[in-house]
């Protein structure tokens, strides 16, 4: 049972434009959310996180939005750069434990 | 400081064999988690250890086991390997505090033939 879902397996965006990656979750006990970026043959690297008490967190070109009522979060990258091309995973942590639940990933391609 | 180190990076085993993977967390991190990544399945949680105790376990068969040592290093063992066990196995470490990011190693690519 996939509790964190990324319904778009891939996304292509022109360089300089905005990339929007989406993530939905089903478990209302999740209270902390993270985005990871993964290049081939490397482990995921942490990008940005957001607590359930917030609805937005920004770090440079990366902004994460959380809509708790819709159980939806999104990652905005603006402007997109070719080096952003990677697989992006969203993850959630339940307030009852220390287990990360990951989505299946979205492969982002930024076209120069 | 050094990141999460996983050894070996690549491994080829035959069906029926067993394998042990190793993970050294970031110094000071006491929580170590293991994940399996296969195409189309994302990262599937295997188990999490904290202070040598398994705190959480995912939905994997008993052939998958792990342990954590007093220095927080962790090992994962898979017995009676199956072809479907071929995957990238990732280890992540984090501080004991809740709601902090986990830092991943580069993974061990296991191929079962």
Short mmCIF file of C-alpha atoms in Angstrom, two decimals, chain A residues 2-112:
data_model
loop_
_atom_site.label_atom_id
_atom_site.label_comp_id
_atom_site.label_asym_id
_atom_site.label_seq_id
_atom_site.Cartn_x
_atom_site.Cartn_y
_atom_site.Cartn_z
CA UNK A 2 1.74 3.13 -1.27
CA UNK A 3 1.07 5.84 1.30
CA UNK A 4 3.09 8.44 -0.58
CA UNK A 5 2.43 8.77 -4.30
CA UNK A 6 4.10 10.60 -7.11
CA UNK A 7 1.78 10.13 -10.04
CA UNK A 8 4.05 11.65 -12.67
CA UNK A 9 6.95 9.33 -13.43
CA UNK A 10 8.62 11.94 -15.60
CA UNK A 11 8.62 15.64 -16.36
CA UNK A 12 10.43 17.73 -18.99
CA UNK A 13 10.94 21.46 -18.61
CA UNK A 14 12.82 24.10 -20.56
CA UNK A 15 15.80 25.70 -18.87
CA UNK A 16 14.81 28.89 -17.05
CA UNK A 17 11.20 27.81 -16.62
CA UNK A 18 9.51 26.58 -13.47
CA UNK A 19 9.47 22.87 -12.59
CA UNK A 20 6.59 21.68 -10.44
CA UNK A 21 6.78 18.22 -8.94
CA UNK A 22 3.76 16.86 -7.13
CA UNK A 23 3.25 14.40 -4.32
CA UNK A 24 0.14 13.06 -2.60
CA UNK A 25 -0.15 11.16 0.64
CA UNK A 26 -2.88 9.22 2.35
CA UNK A 27 -1.80 8.97 5.99
CA UNK A 28 -3.04 11.88 8.12
CA UNK A 29 -0.45 10.94 10.76
CA UNK A 30 2.38 12.23 8.57
CA UNK A 31 3.72 15.45 10.05
CA UNK A 32 7.06 16.02 8.35
CA UNK A 33 7.78 15.97 4.64
CA UNK A 34 11.00 15.99 2.66
CA UNK A 35 12.21 16.10 -0.91
CA UNK A 36 15.26 14.21 -2.06
CA UNK A 37 17.13 14.37 -5.32
CA UNK A 38 18.88 11.36 -6.80
CA UNK A 39 21.40 11.05 -9.58
CA UNK A 40 22.11 7.66 -11.16
CA UNK A 41 24.50 5.46 -9.16
CA UNK A 42 24.31 7.79 -6.17
CA UNK A 43 22.27 7.81 -3.00
CA UNK A 44 19.47 10.37 -2.59
CA UNK A 45 20.52 13.77 -1.27
CA UNK A 46 18.32 15.90 0.90
CA UNK A 47 16.87 19.01 -0.73
CA UNK A 48 14.25 20.65 1.42
CA UNK A 49 11.72 19.78 4.10
CA UNK A 50 8.56 21.14 5.62
CA UNK A 51 6.77 20.57 8.89
CA UNK A 52 3.03 20.08 8.95
CA UNK A 53 2.65 23.30 10.95
CA UNK A 54 3.76 25.27 7.89
CA UNK A 55 2.36 25.55 4.39
CA UNK A 56 5.46 26.83 2.64
CA UNK A 57 9.22 26.57 2.97
CA UNK A 58 11.70 28.22 0.65
CA UNK A 59 15.40 27.63 0.09
CA UNK A 60 16.93 29.47 -2.84
CA UNK A 61 15.44 28.20 -6.07
CA UNK A 62 13.49 25.48 -4.24
CA UNK A 63 10.11 25.99 -2.58
CA UNK A 64 7.93 23.31 -1.06
CA UNK A 65 4.21 23.88 -0.57
CA UNK A 66 2.04 21.79 1.72
CA UNK A 67 -1.73 21.57 1.51
CA UNK A 68 -2.76 19.47 4.48
CA UNK A 69 -6.46 19.43 3.70
CA UNK A 70 -5.73 18.00 0.27
CA UNK A 71 -2.88 15.83 1.55
CA UNK A 72 -0.74 17.23 -1.20
CA UNK A 73 2.69 18.74 -1.43
CA UNK A 74 4.63 20.15 -4.30
CA UNK A 75 8.19 21.18 -5.05
CA UNK A 76 8.77 24.23 -7.21
CA UNK A 77 12.14 24.82 -8.83
CA UNK A 78 12.61 28.21 -10.43
CA UNK A 79 14.46 28.87 -12.57
CA UNK A 80 15.15 25.29 -13.65
CA UNK A 81 18.71 24.46 -14.65
CA UNK A 82 20.09 21.48 -16.61
CA UNK A 83 21.91 20.33 -13.47
CA UNK A 84 18.53 19.85 -11.83
CA UNK A 85 17.90 16.87 -14.10
CA UNK A 86 17.55 13.95 -11.69
CA UNK A 87 14.95 11.77 -10.02
CA UNK A 88 13.08 13.53 -7.23
CA UNK A 89 11.55 11.61 -4.35
CA UNK A 90 9.14 12.99 -1.82
CA UNK A 91 9.10 11.40 1.62
CA UNK A 92 6.99 11.63 4.74
CA UNK A 93 7.51 10.78 8.38
CA UNK A 94 4.72 9.76 10.70
CA UNK A 95 4.38 11.44 14.09
CA UNK A 96 4.41 7.96 15.60
CA UNK A 97 7.77 6.80 14.40
CA UNK A 98 11.02 7.37 12.64
CA UNK A 99 10.23 5.58 9.37
CA UNK A 100 10.45 7.43 6.09
CA UNK A 101 7.78 6.67 3.51
CA UNK A 102 8.96 7.45 0.00
CA UNK A 103 7.11 8.06 -3.24
CA UNK A 104 8.12 6.26 -6.42
CA UNK A 105 9.96 9.27 -7.79
CA UNK A 106 9.63 11.71 -10.68
CA UNK A 107 12.38 11.92 -13.25
CA UNK A 108 12.95 15.57 -14.14
CA UNK A 109 14.69 16.53 -17.36
CA UNK A 110 15.62 20.17 -17.84
CA UNK A 111 16.21 20.88 -21.50
CA UNK A 112 18.93 23.46 -22.27
#
